[in-house]
XYZ file of C-alpha atoms in Angstrom:
496
model
C 76.335 30.839 149.896
C 74.169 33.520 148.910
C 71.324 32.432 146.305
C 70.951 34.629 143.307
C 67.392 35.837 142.942
C 65.356 34.187 140.387
C 65.345 36.519 137.385
C 61.870 37.629 136.240
C 60.681 35.975 132.823
C 59.013 38.670 130.264
C 55.436 37.686 131.368
C 56.532 38.083 135.054
C 57.417 41.657 134.710
C 54.989 44.453 135.636
C 53.394 46.107 132.619
C 54.862 49.383 131.842
C 52.670 52.309 132.473
C 52.571 54.379 129.172
C 51.737 58.177 129.427
C 49.172 59.716 127.290
C 50.278 61.251 123.998
C 49.309 64.525 124.880
C 50.126 65.158 128.431
C 47.436 66.382 130.954
C 49.296 66.943 134.255
C 49.024 70.565 135.798
C 51.254 73.275 134.079
C 51.992 70.782 131.212
C 50.923 73.112 128.343
C 52.566 76.146 130.049
C 55.686 74.316 130.238
C 55.671 73.507 126.627
C 54.666 77.170 125.826
C 57.777 78.437 127.521
C 60.138 75.803 126.210
C 59.124 76.742 122.694
C 59.125 80.427 123.400
C 62.908 80.265 124.772
C 63.883 78.493 121.518
C 62.056 81.356 119.339
C 64.008 84.065 121.531
C 67.289 82.745 120.122
C 65.909 82.650 116.446
C 64.274 86.071 116.706
C 67.612 87.761 118.334
C 69.777 85.973 115.699
C 67.655 87.527 112.843
C 67.898 90.875 114.656
C 71.786 90.734 114.357
C 71.650 89.770 110.767
C 68.955 92.392 109.972
C 71.479 94.815 110.906
C 74.336 93.710 109.321
C 72.246 93.496 106.167
C 71.364 97.535 106.642
C 75.127 98.000 106.747
C 75.825 96.124 103.618
C 72.566 95.674 101.565
C 74.327 94.801 98.184
C 76.931 92.180 99.681
C 74.017 90.276 101.756
C 71.162 90.389 99.648
C 69.731 87.044 98.243
C 67.170 86.872 95.872
C 66.275 83.773 93.461
C 63.150 82.862 91.206
C 62.277 79.408 90.762
C 59.931 77.893 87.892
C 57.891 74.977 89.182
C 55.931 72.734 87.047
C 52.198 73.091 88.582
C 52.606 76.397 90.860
C 54.707 78.223 88.210
C 57.038 81.146 89.166
C 57.841 81.111 92.898
C 60.671 83.608 94.269
C 62.793 83.854 97.156
C 63.848 87.119 98.642
C 66.342 87.579 101.214
C 66.532 91.179 101.789
C 66.991 93.392 104.593
C 63.474 94.285 104.659
C 62.365 90.767 104.646
C 64.862 89.865 107.519
C 63.795 92.657 109.660
C 60.016 91.665 109.443
C 61.247 87.996 110.493
C 63.015 89.368 113.291
C 59.722 91.555 114.376
C 57.193 88.644 113.808
C 59.651 85.931 115.362
C 59.934 88.217 118.772
C 56.399 88.973 118.913
C 54.848 85.773 117.945
C 57.554 83.258 118.635
C 59.088 84.525 121.758
C 56.890 87.276 123.775
C 53.459 85.335 122.589
C 54.633 81.592 123.830
C 55.850 83.266 127.122
C 52.672 85.282 127.277
C 50.518 82.311 126.960
C 52.765 80.162 129.296
C 52.317 82.832 131.816
C 48.510 83.126 131.452
C 47.972 79.398 131.767
C 50.526 78.967 134.737
C 49.052 82.052 136.601
C 45.365 81.835 136.127
C 44.751 78.384 137.924
C 46.720 79.858 140.858
C 44.683 83.171 141.132
C 41.500 81.423 140.707
C 42.117 78.514 142.859
C 40.959 76.506 139.897
C 42.935 73.785 137.760
C 42.903 74.939 134.488
C 40.203 73.429 132.445
C 41.274 71.957 128.904
C 44.857 71.299 129.748
C 44.946 68.769 126.816
C 43.154 70.942 124.286
C 45.704 73.782 124.823
C 48.449 71.533 123.674
C 46.370 71.726 120.370
C 46.586 75.390 120.649
C 50.562 75.233 121.312
C 51.015 73.068 118.182
C 48.787 75.348 115.800
C 50.486 78.615 117.283
C 53.931 77.235 116.729
C 53.195 75.806 113.336
C 51.317 78.965 112.170
C 54.240 81.049 113.482
C 57.337 78.690 111.322
C 55.117 78.608 108.202
C 54.286 82.214 108.399
C 57.865 82.930 108.811
C 58.848 80.756 105.826
C 56.220 82.664 103.838
C 57.583 85.865 104.517
C 60.643 85.219 102.189
C 58.272 84.233 99.227
C 57.000 87.691 97.960
C 54.167 85.998 95.930
C 52.395 84.806 99.070
C 53.852 87.304 101.685
C 51.470 89.875 102.944
C 52.551 93.467 103.458
C 52.500 95.410 106.667
C 53.960 95.211 110.045
C 53.214 92.145 112.248
C 50.587 91.426 109.086
C 52.558 89.777 106.641
C 51.650 85.781 107.318
C 49.738 83.983 104.403
C 46.309 82.944 105.466
C 46.828 79.475 106.215
C 49.267 80.600 109.001
C 46.783 83.067 110.274
C 43.988 80.490 110.405
C 46.267 78.257 112.664
C 47.024 81.072 114.850
C 43.661 82.182 115.263
C 42.257 78.647 116.236
C 45.375 78.633 118.740
C 44.060 81.949 120.138
C 40.742 80.829 120.313
C 41.828 77.609 122.320
C 43.656 79.774 124.812
C 40.571 82.006 125.262
C 38.368 79.072 126.019
C 40.686 77.594 128.501
C 41.144 81.130 130.245
C 37.676 82.084 130.406
C 36.191 78.430 131.458
C 38.646 78.265 134.415
C 37.947 81.931 135.419
C 34.104 81.336 135.291
C 34.733 77.936 137.222
C 36.329 80.240 140.152
C 33.964 81.367 142.932
C 36.061 84.561 143.554
C 33.647 87.528 143.003
C 36.485 90.058 142.316
C 39.497 88.518 140.125
C 43.059 89.717 141.020
C 44.669 92.529 138.743
C 46.701 90.115 136.813
C 43.143 88.404 135.488
C 41.748 91.837 134.650
C 44.911 92.624 132.188
C 45.028 89.149 130.679
C 41.369 88.476 130.002
C 41.178 91.955 127.908
C 44.830 91.343 126.294
C 43.570 87.976 125.176
C 40.149 89.162 123.683
C 41.650 92.388 122.102
C 44.562 90.504 120.442
C 42.316 87.704 118.962
C 39.826 90.551 117.714
C 42.739 92.564 116.324
C 44.494 89.441 114.479
C 41.032 88.339 113.124
C 40.776 91.952 111.720
C 44.125 92.084 109.802
C 43.434 88.118 108.697
C 39.895 89.655 107.184
C 41.930 92.639 105.652
C 44.261 90.235 103.780
C 41.465 87.896 102.450
C 39.716 91.036 101.432
C 42.547 92.226 99.534
C 42.901 88.455 97.883
C 39.234 87.806 97.149
C 37.274 90.835 96.627
C 40.161 93.512 95.509
C 40.034 95.731 98.778
C 41.651 98.914 98.348
C 45.406 98.808 98.977
C 45.435 101.957 100.963
C 42.518 100.534 103.455
C 44.426 97.174 103.901
C 47.683 99.237 104.817
C 45.722 101.014 107.351
C 43.996 98.153 108.951
C 47.424 96.446 108.927
C 49.086 99.470 110.696
C 46.098 99.573 113.192
C 46.625 95.707 113.996
C 50.413 95.961 114.645
C 50.043 98.807 116.994
C 46.910 97.236 118.849
C 48.879 94.057 119.143
C 51.706 95.859 120.820
C 49.492 97.967 123.169
C 46.846 95.400 124.124
C 48.733 91.799 123.603
C 52.152 92.862 124.394
C 51.668 95.407 127.130
C 48.654 93.874 128.633
C 50.517 90.553 129.243
C 53.465 92.248 130.533
C 51.789 94.391 133.258
C 49.344 91.039 134.193
C 52.750 89.345 134.803
C 54.320 91.757 136.646
C 51.416 92.049 138.819
C 51.678 88.435 139.712
C 55.389 87.954 140.049
C 56.304 90.850 142.373
C 53.966 90.420 145.189
C 54.711 86.729 144.908
C 58.608 87.046 145.151
C 58.514 89.793 147.738
C 56.055 87.959 149.686
C 54.218 91.237 150.214
C 50.459 92.202 149.380
C 49.598 94.338 146.353
C 50.143 97.871 147.742
C 46.805 99.173 146.337
C 44.156 97.419 144.382
C 42.627 100.767 143.568
C 45.860 101.852 141.723
C 45.731 98.729 139.926
C 42.431 99.047 138.725
C 42.835 102.640 137.849
C 45.828 101.711 135.625
C 43.592 98.974 134.152
C 40.915 101.132 133.398
C 43.184 104.012 131.654
C 45.062 101.373 129.864
C 41.798 99.698 128.533
C 40.903 103.147 127.056
C 44.156 104.245 125.854
C 45.438 101.295 124.121
C 42.802 101.412 121.648
C 42.897 105.239 121.134
C 46.711 104.870 120.754
C 46.489 102.180 118.084
C 44.349 104.919 116.221
C 47.485 106.821 115.896
C 48.751 104.330 113.363
C 46.430 105.674 110.898
C 48.808 107.961 109.282
C 47.532 108.621 105.427
C 45.913 111.785 103.603
C 42.283 109.946 103.220
C 42.390 109.857 107.222
C 41.126 113.184 108.832
C 43.823 114.999 110.616
C 41.903 114.978 113.967
C 41.814 111.252 114.072
C 45.185 110.487 113.821
C 45.909 113.533 116.376
C 43.785 111.731 118.897
C 45.763 108.669 118.273
C 48.944 110.436 119.253
C 47.540 111.913 122.092
C 46.518 108.353 123.073
C 49.964 107.272 122.655
C 51.245 110.086 125.054
C 48.809 109.214 127.688
C 49.622 105.885 127.633
C 52.441 107.064 129.921
C 49.738 107.245 132.893
C 48.807 103.597 133.225
C 52.077 102.705 133.191
C 53.276 104.805 135.434
C 50.371 104.077 137.880
C 51.517 100.323 137.509
C 55.075 100.723 137.881
C 54.256 103.095 140.999
C 51.827 100.282 142.625
C 54.510 97.454 141.944
C 57.590 99.760 143.511
C 55.000 100.238 146.466
C 54.594 96.675 146.609
C 58.453 96.082 147.374
C 58.767 98.096 150.418
C 61.080 96.504 152.582
C 62.352 94.114 150.045
C 64.441 96.244 147.851
C 67.517 94.277 149.035
C 66.435 91.492 146.523
C 67.578 93.436 143.736
C 71.363 92.945 144.844
C 71.129 89.584 143.701
C 69.916 87.804 140.423
C 66.523 86.565 140.587
C 62.656 87.230 140.217
C 62.813 90.612 141.790
C 65.865 91.950 139.771
C 64.494 91.028 136.470
C 61.127 92.572 137.324
C 62.763 95.620 138.345
C 64.613 95.852 135.146
C 61.415 94.846 133.468
C 59.670 97.937 135.285
C 62.742 100.375 134.182
C 62.403 99.530 130.493
C 58.474 99.890 130.446
C 58.895 103.367 131.906
C 61.639 103.950 129.061
C 59.339 102.723 126.282
C 56.411 104.425 127.419
C 57.936 107.830 127.454
C 60.004 106.934 123.817
C 56.680 106.193 122.383
C 55.155 109.379 123.922
C 58.238 111.339 122.482
C 57.927 109.619 118.903
C 53.949 110.800 118.865
C 55.029 114.438 118.846
C 54.497 115.798 115.161
C 58.037 117.547 114.911
C 59.642 114.146 115.984
C 57.660 112.201 113.522
C 58.685 114.664 111.003
C 62.540 114.224 111.965
C 62.533 110.468 112.354
C 59.823 108.995 110.147
C 61.202 105.795 107.945
C 64.415 105.665 110.064
C 65.706 103.293 112.662
C 64.121 105.206 115.687
C 60.843 103.165 115.519
C 62.692 99.918 115.788
C 64.890 101.221 118.678
C 61.812 102.262 120.784
C 60.261 99.154 119.975
C 63.297 97.097 121.377
C 62.585 98.988 124.633
C 59.247 97.504 125.025
C 59.911 94.048 123.707
C 63.314 93.056 124.200
C 63.342 95.362 127.334
C 60.032 95.500 129.223
C 58.393 92.111 128.011
C 61.223 89.950 127.584
C 62.441 90.919 131.466
C 58.713 90.349 132.659
C 58.890 86.967 131.391
C 62.602 86.183 132.450
C 61.139 87.126 135.906
C 57.936 84.937 135.413
C 60.417 81.828 134.162
C 62.511 82.374 137.283
C 59.671 81.858 139.279
C 57.565 79.390 137.478
C 59.857 77.231 135.628
C 61.176 75.423 138.792
C 57.495 74.722 139.631
C 56.527 73.449 135.970
C 59.622 71.105 135.930
C 58.916 70.220 139.610
C 62.591 70.958 140.288
C 64.518 72.339 143.117
C 66.614 75.120 141.339
C 69.014 77.856 142.538
C 70.565 79.213 139.451
C 73.738 78.976 138.011
C 76.031 81.219 136.227
C 73.889 80.879 132.865
C 71.073 82.692 135.099
C 73.519 85.707 135.571
C 74.555 85.644 131.916
C 71.107 85.562 130.814
C 70.502 89.029 132.743
C 73.516 90.701 131.803
C 73.962 89.876 128.379
C 70.210 90.733 127.826
C 70.372 93.833 129.543
C 73.697 95.364 128.113
C 72.547 94.106 124.581
C 69.106 95.759 124.650
C 70.221 98.901 126.163
C 73.189 98.750 123.454
C 70.823 97.922 120.646
C 68.273 100.244 121.574
C 69.937 103.578 121.914
C 72.225 102.793 118.946
C 69.093 102.505 116.637
C 67.374 105.438 118.461
C 70.776 107.516 117.838
C 70.809 106.184 114.194
C 67.148 107.489 113.572
C 68.138 110.836 114.827
C 71.362 110.977 112.848
C 69.207 109.606 109.671
C 66.585 112.395 109.743
C 68.840 114.969 110.414
C 71.257 114.111 107.581
C 68.116 113.965 105.237
C 66.990 117.042 106.344
C 70.314 118.591 105.489
C 70.153 117.254 102.321
C 73.481 114.861 102.820
C 74.505 112.735 99.979
C 74.250 108.948 100.386
C 77.817 108.232 100.977
C 77.710 110.462 103.996
C 74.662 109.181 105.372
C 76.060 105.370 105.231
C 79.282 106.582 106.648
C 77.619 107.937 109.531
C 75.063 105.337 109.990
C 77.142 102.332 109.645
C 78.897 103.221 113.358
C 75.158 103.016 114.936
C 74.370 99.881 113.269
C 77.602 98.110 114.284
C 76.989 98.930 118.019
C 73.267 97.885 117.422
C 74.450 94.609 115.924
C 76.716 93.676 118.686
C 74.161 94.629 120.988
C 71.436 92.630 119.382
C 74.385 89.517 119.430
C 74.584 89.981 123.175
C 70.739 89.679 123.533
C 70.828 86.304 121.504
C 73.602 85.166 123.942
C 70.884 85.815 126.588
C 68.307 83.961 124.678
C 70.700 80.735 124.550
C 71.530 81.245 128.357
C 67.575 80.890 129.029
C 67.756 77.627 126.767
C 70.465 76.210 128.572
C 69.152 76.996 131.962
C 65.771 75.438 131.107
C 67.950 72.246 130.190
C 70.235 71.916 132.975
C 67.184 72.565 135.220
C 65.274 69.489 133.580
C 67.908 67.184 133.398
C 70.192 67.745 136.765
C 68.170 69.609 139.310
C 66.712 67.330 142.166
C 63.011 66.697 142.029
C 60.503 68.434 144.357
C 56.817 69.128 144.942
C 55.482 72.631 145.663
C 52.691 72.567 148.087
C 49.176 74.131 147.426
C 49.860 77.276 149.580
C 52.901 78.004 147.352
C 50.568 77.629 144.338
C 47.522 79.795 145.283
C 48.519 83.144 146.554
C 46.860 84.212 149.571
C 44.227 86.855 149.501
C 45.645 90.111 148.507
C 48.860 88.894 146.785
């Protein structure tokens, strides 16, 4: 008769190994940024759909309330189309795109330098500070007494402080890792990431300083508004565009297993982008107090910004030589190609919008939001989708081949972004034309409601794409088989 093994007593059991409170394994911070970014994408696109509905029914969906608190005094809440629109753009740029950009930078940099990320644990503090700042800043948008006034510059000062701390931490981790590398000439992605990190931190600090000046030293409102406009444009041209290009320069060669077609073209694209991104931001200084020639130079910079985008896309297209068949299936390459197509379309739309005749027609209309969607929900989002498709199995240490959710993520986001972007651009043109003709308000609303209805449907689809991304990450982590990725896969060969 078999004898049952002796049951271990509590003091005979081996002690449980407790993990550290703050994870320090490779790619842990990048994983955290990516997961939080995916959650913010759902929030941002949901706010976007609500925003368009509020444009359609402003009186029915507007909500405002004022409270008389004991110590604080009167505190109001404003849930209007303007505040919801601001919430959507801030959640998209700072919540989804910035978290995804941080994840890409922290994942890609060690693989291009051959050095493990320095300060992995500290970057968790940056992740917590960044997302706490974004969440509190978004909440502050709906309280008129503490909200700022300006695109991407409305967060209260405490939230700005948290986000600047996070930017500083990520910058320190990036530059320490880069300086520890023995490579004499970093790869193209590093050029874009480095300047994007420094320029975005400088621009955001400038916006926070302007807000502090308005509060404490009564800085002129016009000056503050111009600084806010400059900062918002610089965040798009330096931070979002720079992180997008840096990510694409990594994932396309890695996914196609081809070396970069031309380092010279990449370097030329970087030089032109570095010069024209700042000049383009000057074009946002639209005010009678600003000399006309300065604004026009900024508009010229916006038009010329097509050149570095075209050079980068051409270089990446040549890199895909012999591997174009990978586009036929959902994966890193197909997502990257969609990102490149949106990138060209966004650059052309921004250049058209910089023309004086077009500005006169569409100023203050939905045109700007539609063109912005092509760059944010289109180019940048699909670039980070491509990055997630390549990197998240390596982050989670899982063997993953994709599911129907991956297809849903691609097609829902593609169709939704195209629908919403084109509908808002069309609404902007119709809006400007009807105003120029002196059309009455009833005719204006009756015409625009159809464009806005299509835009709301498109943004709803884009939100579904975000839900698919979150579902994919969840299934990958909980159901996929564990796998380890060898160093040769992690550190690209020279020229990749």
